[in-house]
Coordinates of C-alpha atoms and ligand atoms in Angstrom, one line a residue:
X1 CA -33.2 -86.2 -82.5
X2 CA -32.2 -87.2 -79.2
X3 CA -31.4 -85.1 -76.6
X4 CA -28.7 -86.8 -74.3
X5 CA -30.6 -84.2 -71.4
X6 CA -33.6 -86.2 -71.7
X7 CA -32.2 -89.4 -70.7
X8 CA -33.5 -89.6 -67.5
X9 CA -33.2 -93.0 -66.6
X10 CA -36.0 -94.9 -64.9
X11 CA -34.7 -97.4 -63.0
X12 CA -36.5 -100.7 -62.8
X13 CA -39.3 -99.4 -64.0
X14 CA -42.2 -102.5 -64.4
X15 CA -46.1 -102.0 -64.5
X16 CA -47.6 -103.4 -61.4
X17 CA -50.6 -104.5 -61.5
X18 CA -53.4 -102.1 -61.0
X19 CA -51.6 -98.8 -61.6
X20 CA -53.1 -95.4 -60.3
X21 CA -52.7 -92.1 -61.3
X22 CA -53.6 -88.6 -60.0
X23 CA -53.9 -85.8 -62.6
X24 CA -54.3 -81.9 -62.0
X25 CA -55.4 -79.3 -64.5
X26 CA -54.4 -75.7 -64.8
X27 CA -55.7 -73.8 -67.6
X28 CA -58.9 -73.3 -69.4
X29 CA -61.9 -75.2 -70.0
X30 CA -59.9 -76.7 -73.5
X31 CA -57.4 -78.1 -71.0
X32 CA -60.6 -79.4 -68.4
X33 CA -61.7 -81.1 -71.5
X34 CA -58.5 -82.6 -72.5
X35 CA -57.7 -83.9 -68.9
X36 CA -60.8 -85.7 -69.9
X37 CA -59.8 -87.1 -72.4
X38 CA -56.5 -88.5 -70.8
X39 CA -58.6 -89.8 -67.9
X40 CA -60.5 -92.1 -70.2
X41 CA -57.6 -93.0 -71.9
X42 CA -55.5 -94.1 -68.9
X43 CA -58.5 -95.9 -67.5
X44 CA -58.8 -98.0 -70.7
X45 CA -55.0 -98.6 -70.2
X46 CA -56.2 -100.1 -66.7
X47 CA -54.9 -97.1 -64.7
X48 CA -57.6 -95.6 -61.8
X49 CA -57.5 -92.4 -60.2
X50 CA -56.7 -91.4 -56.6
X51 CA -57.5 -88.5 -54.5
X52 CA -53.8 -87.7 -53.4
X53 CA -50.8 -87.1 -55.4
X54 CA -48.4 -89.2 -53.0
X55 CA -50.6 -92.6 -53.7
X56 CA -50.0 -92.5 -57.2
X57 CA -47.7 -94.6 -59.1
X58 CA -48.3 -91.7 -62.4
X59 CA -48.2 -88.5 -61.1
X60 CA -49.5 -85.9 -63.9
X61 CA -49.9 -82.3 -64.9
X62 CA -52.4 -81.1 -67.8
X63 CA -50.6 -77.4 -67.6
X64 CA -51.2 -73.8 -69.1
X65 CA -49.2 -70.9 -69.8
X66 CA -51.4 -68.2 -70.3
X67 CA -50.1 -65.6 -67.9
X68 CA -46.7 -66.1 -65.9
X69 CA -49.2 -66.6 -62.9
X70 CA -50.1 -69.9 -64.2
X71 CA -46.7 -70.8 -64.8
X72 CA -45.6 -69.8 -61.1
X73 CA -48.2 -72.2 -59.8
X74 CA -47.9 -75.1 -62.0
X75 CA -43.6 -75.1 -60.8
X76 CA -44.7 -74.8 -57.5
X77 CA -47.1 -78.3 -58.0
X78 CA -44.2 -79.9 -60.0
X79 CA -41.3 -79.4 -56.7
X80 CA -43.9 -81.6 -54.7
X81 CA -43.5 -84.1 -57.7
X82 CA -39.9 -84.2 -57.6
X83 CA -40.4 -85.2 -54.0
X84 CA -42.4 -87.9 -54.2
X85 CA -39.9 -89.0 -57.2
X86 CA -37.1 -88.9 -54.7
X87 CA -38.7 -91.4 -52.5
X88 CA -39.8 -93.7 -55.1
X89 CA -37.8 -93.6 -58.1
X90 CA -40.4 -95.9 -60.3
X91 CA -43.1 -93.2 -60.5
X92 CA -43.8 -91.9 -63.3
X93 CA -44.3 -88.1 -63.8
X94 CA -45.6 -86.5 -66.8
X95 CA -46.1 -83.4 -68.0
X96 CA -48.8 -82.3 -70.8
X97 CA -50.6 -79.2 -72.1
X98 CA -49.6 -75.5 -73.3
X99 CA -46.8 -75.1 -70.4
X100 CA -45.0 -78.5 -71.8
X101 CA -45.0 -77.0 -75.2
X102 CA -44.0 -73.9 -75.0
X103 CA -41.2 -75.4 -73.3
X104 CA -40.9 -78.4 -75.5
X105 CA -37.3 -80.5 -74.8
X106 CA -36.4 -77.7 -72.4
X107 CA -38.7 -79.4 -70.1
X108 CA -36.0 -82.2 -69.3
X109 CA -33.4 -79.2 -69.0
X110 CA -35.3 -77.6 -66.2
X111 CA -37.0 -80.6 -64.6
X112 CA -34.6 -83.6 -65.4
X113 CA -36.9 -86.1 -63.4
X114 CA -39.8 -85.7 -65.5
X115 CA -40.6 -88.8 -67.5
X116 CA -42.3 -87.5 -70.1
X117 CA -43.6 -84.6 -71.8
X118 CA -46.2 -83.8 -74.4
X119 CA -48.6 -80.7 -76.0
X120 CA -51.7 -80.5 -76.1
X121 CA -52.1 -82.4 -79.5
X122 CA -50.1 -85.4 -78.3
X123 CA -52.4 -86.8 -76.0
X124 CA -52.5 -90.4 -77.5
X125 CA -48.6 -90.6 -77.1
X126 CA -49.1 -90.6 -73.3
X127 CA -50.2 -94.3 -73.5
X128 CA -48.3 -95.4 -76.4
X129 CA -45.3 -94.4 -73.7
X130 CA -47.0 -96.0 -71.0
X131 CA -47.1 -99.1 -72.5
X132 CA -44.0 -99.2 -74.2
X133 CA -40.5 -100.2 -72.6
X134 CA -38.8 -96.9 -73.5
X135 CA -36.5 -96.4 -70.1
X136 CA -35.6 -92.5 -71.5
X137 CA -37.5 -89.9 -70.9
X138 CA -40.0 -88.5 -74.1
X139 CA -40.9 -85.4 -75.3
X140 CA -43.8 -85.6 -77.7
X141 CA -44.7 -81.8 -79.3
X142 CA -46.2 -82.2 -82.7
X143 CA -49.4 -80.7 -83.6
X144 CA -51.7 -83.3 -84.9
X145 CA -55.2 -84.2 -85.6
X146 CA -57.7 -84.6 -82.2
X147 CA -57.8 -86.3 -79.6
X148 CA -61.4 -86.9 -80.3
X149 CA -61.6 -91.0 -80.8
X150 CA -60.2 -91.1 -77.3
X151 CA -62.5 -92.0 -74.8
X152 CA -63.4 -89.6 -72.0
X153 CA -64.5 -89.2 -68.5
X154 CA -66.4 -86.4 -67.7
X155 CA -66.7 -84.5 -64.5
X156 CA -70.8 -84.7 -64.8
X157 CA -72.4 -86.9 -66.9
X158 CA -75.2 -84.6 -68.0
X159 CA -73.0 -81.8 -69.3
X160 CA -70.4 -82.5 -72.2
X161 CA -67.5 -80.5 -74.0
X162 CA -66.8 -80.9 -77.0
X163 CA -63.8 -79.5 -79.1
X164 CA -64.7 -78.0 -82.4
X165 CA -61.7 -77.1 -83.2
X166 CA -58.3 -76.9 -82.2
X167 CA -55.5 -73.9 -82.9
X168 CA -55.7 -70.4 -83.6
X169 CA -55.2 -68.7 -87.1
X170 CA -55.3 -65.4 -85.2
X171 CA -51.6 -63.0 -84.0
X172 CA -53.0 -61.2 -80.6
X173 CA -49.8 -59.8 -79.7
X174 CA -50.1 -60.6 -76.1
X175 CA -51.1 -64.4 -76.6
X176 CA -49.1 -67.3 -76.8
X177 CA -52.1 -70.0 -77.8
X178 CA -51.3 -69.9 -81.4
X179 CA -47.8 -71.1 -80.6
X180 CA -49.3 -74.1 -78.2
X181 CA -52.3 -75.1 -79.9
X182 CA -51.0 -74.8 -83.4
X183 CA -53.2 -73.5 -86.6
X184 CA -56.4 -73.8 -86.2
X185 CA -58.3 -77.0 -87.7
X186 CA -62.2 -77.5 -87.9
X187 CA -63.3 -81.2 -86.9
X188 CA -65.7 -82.4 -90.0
X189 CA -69.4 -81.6 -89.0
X190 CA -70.5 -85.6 -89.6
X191 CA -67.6 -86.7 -86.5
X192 CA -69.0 -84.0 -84.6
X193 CA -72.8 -85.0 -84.9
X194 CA -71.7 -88.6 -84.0
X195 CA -70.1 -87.6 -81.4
X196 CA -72.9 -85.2 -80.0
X197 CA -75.6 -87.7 -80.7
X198 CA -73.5 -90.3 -78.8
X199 CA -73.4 -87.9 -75.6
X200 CA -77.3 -87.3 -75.8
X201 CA -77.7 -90.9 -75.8
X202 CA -75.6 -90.8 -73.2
X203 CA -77.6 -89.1 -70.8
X204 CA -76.0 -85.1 -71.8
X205 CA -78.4 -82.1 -71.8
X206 CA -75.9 -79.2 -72.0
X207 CA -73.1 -79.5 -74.3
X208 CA -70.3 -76.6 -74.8
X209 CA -68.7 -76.2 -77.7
X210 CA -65.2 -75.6 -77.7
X211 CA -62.7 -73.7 -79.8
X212 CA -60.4 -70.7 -79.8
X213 CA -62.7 -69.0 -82.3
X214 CA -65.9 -70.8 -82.1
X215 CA -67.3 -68.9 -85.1
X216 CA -64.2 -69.5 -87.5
X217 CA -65.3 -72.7 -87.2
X218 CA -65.7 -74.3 -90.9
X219 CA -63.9 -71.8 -92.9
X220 CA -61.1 -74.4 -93.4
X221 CA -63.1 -77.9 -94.0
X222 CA -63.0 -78.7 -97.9
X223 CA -65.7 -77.6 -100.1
X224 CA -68.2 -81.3 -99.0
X225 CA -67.9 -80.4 -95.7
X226 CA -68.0 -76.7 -95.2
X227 CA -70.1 -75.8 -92.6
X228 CA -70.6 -72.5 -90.9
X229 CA -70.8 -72.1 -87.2
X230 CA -74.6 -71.1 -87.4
X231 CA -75.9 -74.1 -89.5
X232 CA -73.2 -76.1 -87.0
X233 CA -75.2 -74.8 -84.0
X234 CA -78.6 -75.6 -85.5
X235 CA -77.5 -79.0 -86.5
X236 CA -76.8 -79.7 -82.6
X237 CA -80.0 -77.9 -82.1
X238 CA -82.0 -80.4 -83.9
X239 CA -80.1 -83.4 -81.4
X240 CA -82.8 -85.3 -79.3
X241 CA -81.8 -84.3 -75.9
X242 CA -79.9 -81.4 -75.8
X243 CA -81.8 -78.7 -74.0
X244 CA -78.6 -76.3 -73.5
X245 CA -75.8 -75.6 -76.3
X246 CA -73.0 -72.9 -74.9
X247 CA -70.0 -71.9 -76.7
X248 CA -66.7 -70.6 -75.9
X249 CA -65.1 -68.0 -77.4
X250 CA -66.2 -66.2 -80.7
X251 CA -64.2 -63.6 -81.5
X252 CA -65.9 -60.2 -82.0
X253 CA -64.2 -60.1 -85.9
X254 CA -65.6 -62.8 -86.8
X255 CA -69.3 -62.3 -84.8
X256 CA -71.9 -62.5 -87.6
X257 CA -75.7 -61.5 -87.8
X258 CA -76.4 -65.6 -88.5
X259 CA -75.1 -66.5 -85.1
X260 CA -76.7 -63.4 -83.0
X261 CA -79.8 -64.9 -85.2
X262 CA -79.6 -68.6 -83.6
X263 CA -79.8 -67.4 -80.4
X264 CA -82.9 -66.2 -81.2
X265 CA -84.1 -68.8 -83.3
X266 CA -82.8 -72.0 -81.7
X267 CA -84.8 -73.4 -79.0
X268 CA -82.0 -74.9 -77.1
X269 CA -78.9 -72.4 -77.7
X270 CA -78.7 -70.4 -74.6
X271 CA -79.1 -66.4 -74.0
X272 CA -75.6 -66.0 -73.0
X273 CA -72.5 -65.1 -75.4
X274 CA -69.0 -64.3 -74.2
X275 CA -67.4 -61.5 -76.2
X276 CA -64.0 -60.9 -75.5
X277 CA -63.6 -57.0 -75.4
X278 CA -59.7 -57.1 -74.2
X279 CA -59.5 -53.5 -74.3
X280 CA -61.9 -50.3 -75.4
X281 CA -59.9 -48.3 -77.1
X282 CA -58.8 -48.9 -80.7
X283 CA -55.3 -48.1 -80.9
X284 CA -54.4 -50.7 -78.2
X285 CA -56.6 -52.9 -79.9
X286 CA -54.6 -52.3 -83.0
X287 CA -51.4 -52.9 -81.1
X288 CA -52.9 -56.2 -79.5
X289 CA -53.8 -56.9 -83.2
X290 CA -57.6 -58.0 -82.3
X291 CA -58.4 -56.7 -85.8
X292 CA -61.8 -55.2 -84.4
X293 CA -61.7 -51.6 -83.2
X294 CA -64.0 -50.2 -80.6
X295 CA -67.0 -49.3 -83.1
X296 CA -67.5 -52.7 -84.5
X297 CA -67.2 -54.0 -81.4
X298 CA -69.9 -52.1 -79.7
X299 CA -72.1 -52.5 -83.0
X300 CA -71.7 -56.3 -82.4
X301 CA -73.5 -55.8 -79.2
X302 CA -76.0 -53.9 -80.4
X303 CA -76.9 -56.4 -82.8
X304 CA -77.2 -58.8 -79.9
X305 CA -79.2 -56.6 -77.9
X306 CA -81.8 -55.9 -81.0
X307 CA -82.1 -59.5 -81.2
X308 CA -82.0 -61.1 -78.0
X309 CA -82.4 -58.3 -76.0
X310 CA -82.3 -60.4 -72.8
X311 CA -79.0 -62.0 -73.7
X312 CA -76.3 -62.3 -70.6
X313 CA -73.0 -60.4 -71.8
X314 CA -69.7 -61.7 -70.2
X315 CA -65.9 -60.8 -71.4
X316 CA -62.1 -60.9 -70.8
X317 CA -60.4 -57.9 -70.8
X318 CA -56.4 -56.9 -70.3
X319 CA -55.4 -53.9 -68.8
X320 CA -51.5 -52.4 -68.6
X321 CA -50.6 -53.2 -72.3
X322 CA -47.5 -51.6 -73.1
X323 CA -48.6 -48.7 -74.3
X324 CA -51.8 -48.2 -72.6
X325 CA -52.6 -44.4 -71.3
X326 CA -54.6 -43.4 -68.8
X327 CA -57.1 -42.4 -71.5
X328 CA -56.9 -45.3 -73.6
X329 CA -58.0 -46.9 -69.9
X330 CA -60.9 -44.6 -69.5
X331 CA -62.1 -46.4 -73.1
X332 CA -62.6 -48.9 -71.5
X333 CA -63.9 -48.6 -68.8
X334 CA -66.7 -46.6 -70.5
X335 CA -66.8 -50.1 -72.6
X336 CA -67.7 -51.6 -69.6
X337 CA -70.0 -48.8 -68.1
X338 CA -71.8 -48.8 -71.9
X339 CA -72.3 -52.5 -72.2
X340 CA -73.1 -53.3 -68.3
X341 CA -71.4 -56.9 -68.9
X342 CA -73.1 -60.2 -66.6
X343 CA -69.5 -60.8 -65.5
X344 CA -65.7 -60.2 -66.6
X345 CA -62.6 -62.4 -66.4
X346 CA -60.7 -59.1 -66.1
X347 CA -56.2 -59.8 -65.9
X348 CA -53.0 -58.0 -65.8
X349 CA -50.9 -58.2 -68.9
X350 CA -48.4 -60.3 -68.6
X351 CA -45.7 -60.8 -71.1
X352 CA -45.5 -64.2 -72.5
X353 CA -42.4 -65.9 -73.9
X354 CA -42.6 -65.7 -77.7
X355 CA -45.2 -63.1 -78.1
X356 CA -44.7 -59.8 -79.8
X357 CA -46.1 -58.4 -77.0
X358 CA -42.9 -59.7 -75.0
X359 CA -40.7 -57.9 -77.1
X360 CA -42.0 -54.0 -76.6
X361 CA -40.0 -51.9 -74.9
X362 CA -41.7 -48.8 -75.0
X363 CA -44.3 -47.5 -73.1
X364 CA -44.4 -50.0 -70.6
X365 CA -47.5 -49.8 -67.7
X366 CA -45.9 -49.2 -64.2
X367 CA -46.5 -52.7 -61.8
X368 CA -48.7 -50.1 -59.5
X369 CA -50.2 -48.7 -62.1
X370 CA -51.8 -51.9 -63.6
X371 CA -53.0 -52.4 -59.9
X372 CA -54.6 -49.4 -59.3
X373 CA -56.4 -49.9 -63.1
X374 CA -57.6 -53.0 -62.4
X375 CA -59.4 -52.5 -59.2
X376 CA -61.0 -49.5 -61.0
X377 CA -62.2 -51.7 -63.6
X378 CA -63.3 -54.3 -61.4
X379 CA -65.1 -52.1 -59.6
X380 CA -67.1 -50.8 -62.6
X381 CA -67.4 -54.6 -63.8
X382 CA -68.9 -55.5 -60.8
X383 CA -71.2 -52.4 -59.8
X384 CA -72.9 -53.3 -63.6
X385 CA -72.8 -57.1 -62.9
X386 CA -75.2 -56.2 -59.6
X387 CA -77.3 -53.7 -61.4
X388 CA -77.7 -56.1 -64.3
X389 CA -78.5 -58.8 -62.3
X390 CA -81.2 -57.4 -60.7
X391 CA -83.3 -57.3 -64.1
X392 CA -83.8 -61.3 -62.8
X393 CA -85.1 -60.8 -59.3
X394 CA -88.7 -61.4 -59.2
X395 CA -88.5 -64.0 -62.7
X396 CA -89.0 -67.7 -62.5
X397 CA -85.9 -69.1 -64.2
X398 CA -85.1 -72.4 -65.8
X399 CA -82.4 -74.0 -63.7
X400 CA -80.2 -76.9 -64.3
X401 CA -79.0 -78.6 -61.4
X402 CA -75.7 -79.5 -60.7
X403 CA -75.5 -80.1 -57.2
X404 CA -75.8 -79.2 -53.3
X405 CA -74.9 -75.1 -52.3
X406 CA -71.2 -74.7 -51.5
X407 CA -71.8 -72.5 -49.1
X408 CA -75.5 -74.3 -47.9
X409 CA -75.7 -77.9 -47.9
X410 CA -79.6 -77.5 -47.0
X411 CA -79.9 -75.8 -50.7
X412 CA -79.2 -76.9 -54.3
X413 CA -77.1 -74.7 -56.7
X414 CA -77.4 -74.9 -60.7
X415 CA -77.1 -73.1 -63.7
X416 CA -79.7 -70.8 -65.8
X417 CA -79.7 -70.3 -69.6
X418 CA -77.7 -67.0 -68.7
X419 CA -75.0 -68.5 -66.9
X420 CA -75.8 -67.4 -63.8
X421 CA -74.8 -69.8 -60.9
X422 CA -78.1 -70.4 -58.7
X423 CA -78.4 -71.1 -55.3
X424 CA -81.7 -71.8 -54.5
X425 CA -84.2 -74.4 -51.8
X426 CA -86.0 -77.1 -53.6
X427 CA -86.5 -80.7 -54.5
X428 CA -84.7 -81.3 -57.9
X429 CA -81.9 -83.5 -58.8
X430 CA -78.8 -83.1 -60.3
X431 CA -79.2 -83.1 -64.1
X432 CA -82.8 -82.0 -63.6
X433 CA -84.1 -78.9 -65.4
X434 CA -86.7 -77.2 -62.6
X435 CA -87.8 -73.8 -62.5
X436 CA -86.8 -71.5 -60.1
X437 CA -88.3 -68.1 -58.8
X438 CA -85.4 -65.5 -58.1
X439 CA -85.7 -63.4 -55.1
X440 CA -82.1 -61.7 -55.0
X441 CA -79.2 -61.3 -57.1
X442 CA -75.9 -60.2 -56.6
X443 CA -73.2 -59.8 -59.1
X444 CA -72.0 -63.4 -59.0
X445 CA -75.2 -65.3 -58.1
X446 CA -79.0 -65.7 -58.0
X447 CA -80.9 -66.7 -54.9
X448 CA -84.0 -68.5 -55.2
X449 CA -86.6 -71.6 -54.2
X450 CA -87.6 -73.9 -56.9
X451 CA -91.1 -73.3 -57.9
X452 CA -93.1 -76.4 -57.1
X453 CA -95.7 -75.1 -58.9
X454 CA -94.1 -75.0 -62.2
X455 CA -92.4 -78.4 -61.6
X456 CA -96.0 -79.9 -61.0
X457 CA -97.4 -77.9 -64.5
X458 CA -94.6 -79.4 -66.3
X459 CA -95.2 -83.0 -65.2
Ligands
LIG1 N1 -59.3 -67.7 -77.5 C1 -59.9 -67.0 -76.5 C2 -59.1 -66.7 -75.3 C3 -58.0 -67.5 -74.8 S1 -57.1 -66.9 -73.5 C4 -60.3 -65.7 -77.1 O1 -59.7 -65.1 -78.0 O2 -61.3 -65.2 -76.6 C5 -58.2 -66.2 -72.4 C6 -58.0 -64.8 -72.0 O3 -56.7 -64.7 -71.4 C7 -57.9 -63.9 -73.2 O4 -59.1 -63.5 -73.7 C8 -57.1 -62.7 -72.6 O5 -58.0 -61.8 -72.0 C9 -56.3 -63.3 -71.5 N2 -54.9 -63.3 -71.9 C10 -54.3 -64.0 -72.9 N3 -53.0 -63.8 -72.9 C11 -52.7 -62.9 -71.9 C12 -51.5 -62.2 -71.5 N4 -50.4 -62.4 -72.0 N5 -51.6 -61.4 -70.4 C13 -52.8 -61.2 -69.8 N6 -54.0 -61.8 -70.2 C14 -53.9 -62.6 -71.2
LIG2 FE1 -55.1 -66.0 -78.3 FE2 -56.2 -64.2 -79.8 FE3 -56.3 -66.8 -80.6 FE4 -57.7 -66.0 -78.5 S1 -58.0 -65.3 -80.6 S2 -56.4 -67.8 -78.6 S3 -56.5 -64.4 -77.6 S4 -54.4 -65.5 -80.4
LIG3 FE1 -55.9 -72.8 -72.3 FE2 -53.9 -72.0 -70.9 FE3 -53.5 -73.4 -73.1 S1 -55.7 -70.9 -71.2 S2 -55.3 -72.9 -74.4 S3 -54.5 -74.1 -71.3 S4 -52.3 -71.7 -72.4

């Protein structure tokens, strides 16, 4: 149906000859991965990209919705946008990701100069608009299929996402994903192998698996191709060239003893696993509707620890959910104290448009009493971070390098199995593996000097 709001004319709107585009990303790594996705696509369509927003003739956004934070930021991005429109009315701006469909033909209501507007499952429509001679502004917001035959560009060429699944099948009260992303789909395990074995050949070493709930993954692929996320991780595993496999999220339901086992078992699947705690005590788990409570949660990190007792621990938690007492608080904080987590993406609840959450009235947490909970937690979250991090200092770590320091361009900074960023002296390239002795650690980082030594053994 059209929506007489969304005819935004564009006047004399022809496609010069080389057409540039600048893109920005809000969001999560699912929308970093996307953006690739629509970079390689609009390069194939001819299109190149430039460093600043006012030189291009497509101005776009790849937006996320998470918390009203991201929101905030995105609008403020979009007003410079509407500027640059105002001065040349034959730009083209586009809007994609979670943001544009929560929003879906509201979009044009808010922001009538926007072009065109898409979710995150409508990537492929962005060019069939481009190239078409539509003059009215489109909104394109089904959920369908991947976005994987598009090609991609990625940020480094020796690391490579790569989506496993779209959607969520899960109802955290708080989260407004499931209405973004749509139900959760598995890609078949032989399109996923192709495309793996295509990014090894490529010249990738680390690959991250992506998906909402990594270790759902399977459950819905007809009976030939059912695949569970274990034998999925030890299929990519068995990939010539892969050195690293990461994953993000599992979900702490579905966290079974086969996957803890690979990370024992498979040579290349690193010793780091993101858990998302959310919250330590059960009855606001039961109100977020995680559908774990806190004993199977800390079980599933004891199973970790008996099996890869060296594994690195990160989560995201949410404190101030309506409802939350000052006890319920204390749960988790002694979640965090228990555990002693290698870092937390720790946030203020925010209520979400659409979300059950949204709709509480009751037992709402005070503004300054979120803020004086989360600096308490991220004290605690970063007091364990430091004390954990120390159990590296004096080890000589395999590092892959992804660059100069950011703070020293006399020193190279990288990665280790962990997930600990690295700054360290030494010799190594970027996309190199080298080994690296750790003389300090704080909670964030690891400081070191490449061990020359090693480097010249492994030769
Ligand atoms: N699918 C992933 C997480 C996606 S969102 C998972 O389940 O682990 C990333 C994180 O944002 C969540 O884990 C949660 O901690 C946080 N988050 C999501 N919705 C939120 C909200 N409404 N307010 C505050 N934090 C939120
Ligand atoms: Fe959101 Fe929960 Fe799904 Fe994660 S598992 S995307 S938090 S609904
Ligand atoms: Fe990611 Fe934000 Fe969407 S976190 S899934 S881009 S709402």
């Amino acid at each position: 149906m059209r929506n007489p709001l969304r005819a935004a004319i564009r006047p004399n709107f022809q496609h010069p000859a080389m057409k540039s585009y600048h893109l920005t990303t809000f969001g999560c790594q699912m929308n970093e991965h996307d953006s690739e996705r629509m970079k390689g696509m609009l390069e194939s369509l001819g299109y190149r990209e430039v460093a600043a927003r006012d030189e291009a003739d497509l101005i776009l956004f790849n937006t996320c919705s998470i918390r009203e934070s991201a929101d905030n930021r995105f609008v403020a991005h979009l007003g410079e946008a509407k500027r640059l429109k105002g001065e040349d009315p034959a730009r083209i701006v586009g809007v994609g990701g979670c943001w544009s469909q929560s929003m879906k033909e509201r979009v044009f209501e808010r922001f009538p100069f926007v072009d065109v507007a898409f979710g995150p499952g409508q990537i492929p429509k962005l060019a069939e608009f481009l190239t078409s001679d539509s003059l009215t502004a489109q909104g394109y917001f089904e959920f369908e299929g991947f976005s994987g035959h598009l090609p991609m560009k990625r940020a480094r060429e020796f690391q490579g996402w790569v989506q496993i699944s779209v959607g969520c099948n899960c109802n955290c009260a708080y989260c407004i994903v499931p209405s973004t992303r749509g139900r959760e789909a598995s890609r078949p395990p032989g399109e996923l192998m192709i495309e793996i074995e295509g990014l090894a050949a490529d010249g990738v070493r680390e690959v991250t698996l992506l998906g909402q709930n990594v270790n759902s993954y399977g459950r819905d692929l007809p009976p030939e191709e059912k695949t569970t996320f274990a034998h999925l991780l030890a299929m990519v595993d068995a990939v010539e060239g892969i050195d690293r496999i990461r994953y993000t999220s599992p979900h702490p339901k579905d966290m079974r003893e086969d996957v803890v086992r690979a990370h024992a078992e498979l040579d290349a699947l690193c010793e780091h696993i993101h858990l998302p705690l959310q919250s330590g005590s059960t009855p606001i788990l039961k109100a977020m509707r995680r559908t774990y409570d806190r004993e199977r949660y800390l079980d599933r990190v004891a199973l970790i620890r008996e099996h890869v007792p060296d594994c690195a621990l990160t989560t995201d938690i949410i404190v101030g959910f309506p409802g939350e007492s000052e006890e319920d608080f204390r749960l988790t904080l002694d979640v965090c104290e228990q555990v002693g987590y290698d870092g937390a993406f720790t946030f203020v609840f925010s209520p979400r448009r659409g979300t059950e959450a949204a709709l509480i009235t009751e037992g709402l947490v005070p503004h300054e009493v979120k803020i004086e909970r989360m600096q308490r937690l991220v004290e605690v979250v970063q007091r364990r971070a430091h004390e954990r991090a120390q159990r590296f200092v004096g080890r000589t770590l395999e590092v892959l390098v992804e660059g100069t320091s950011r703070t020293d361009p006399s020193r190279l900074r990288g990665r280790t199995r962990h997930n600990k960023a690295v700054n360290f002296t030494g010799l190594g390239q970027p996309g190199e593996l080298v080994m690296v002795e750790i003389d300090r650690a704080s909670s964030q980082t690891l400081s070191g000097s490449e061990s020359l030594l090693a480097r010249a053994g492994a030769a």
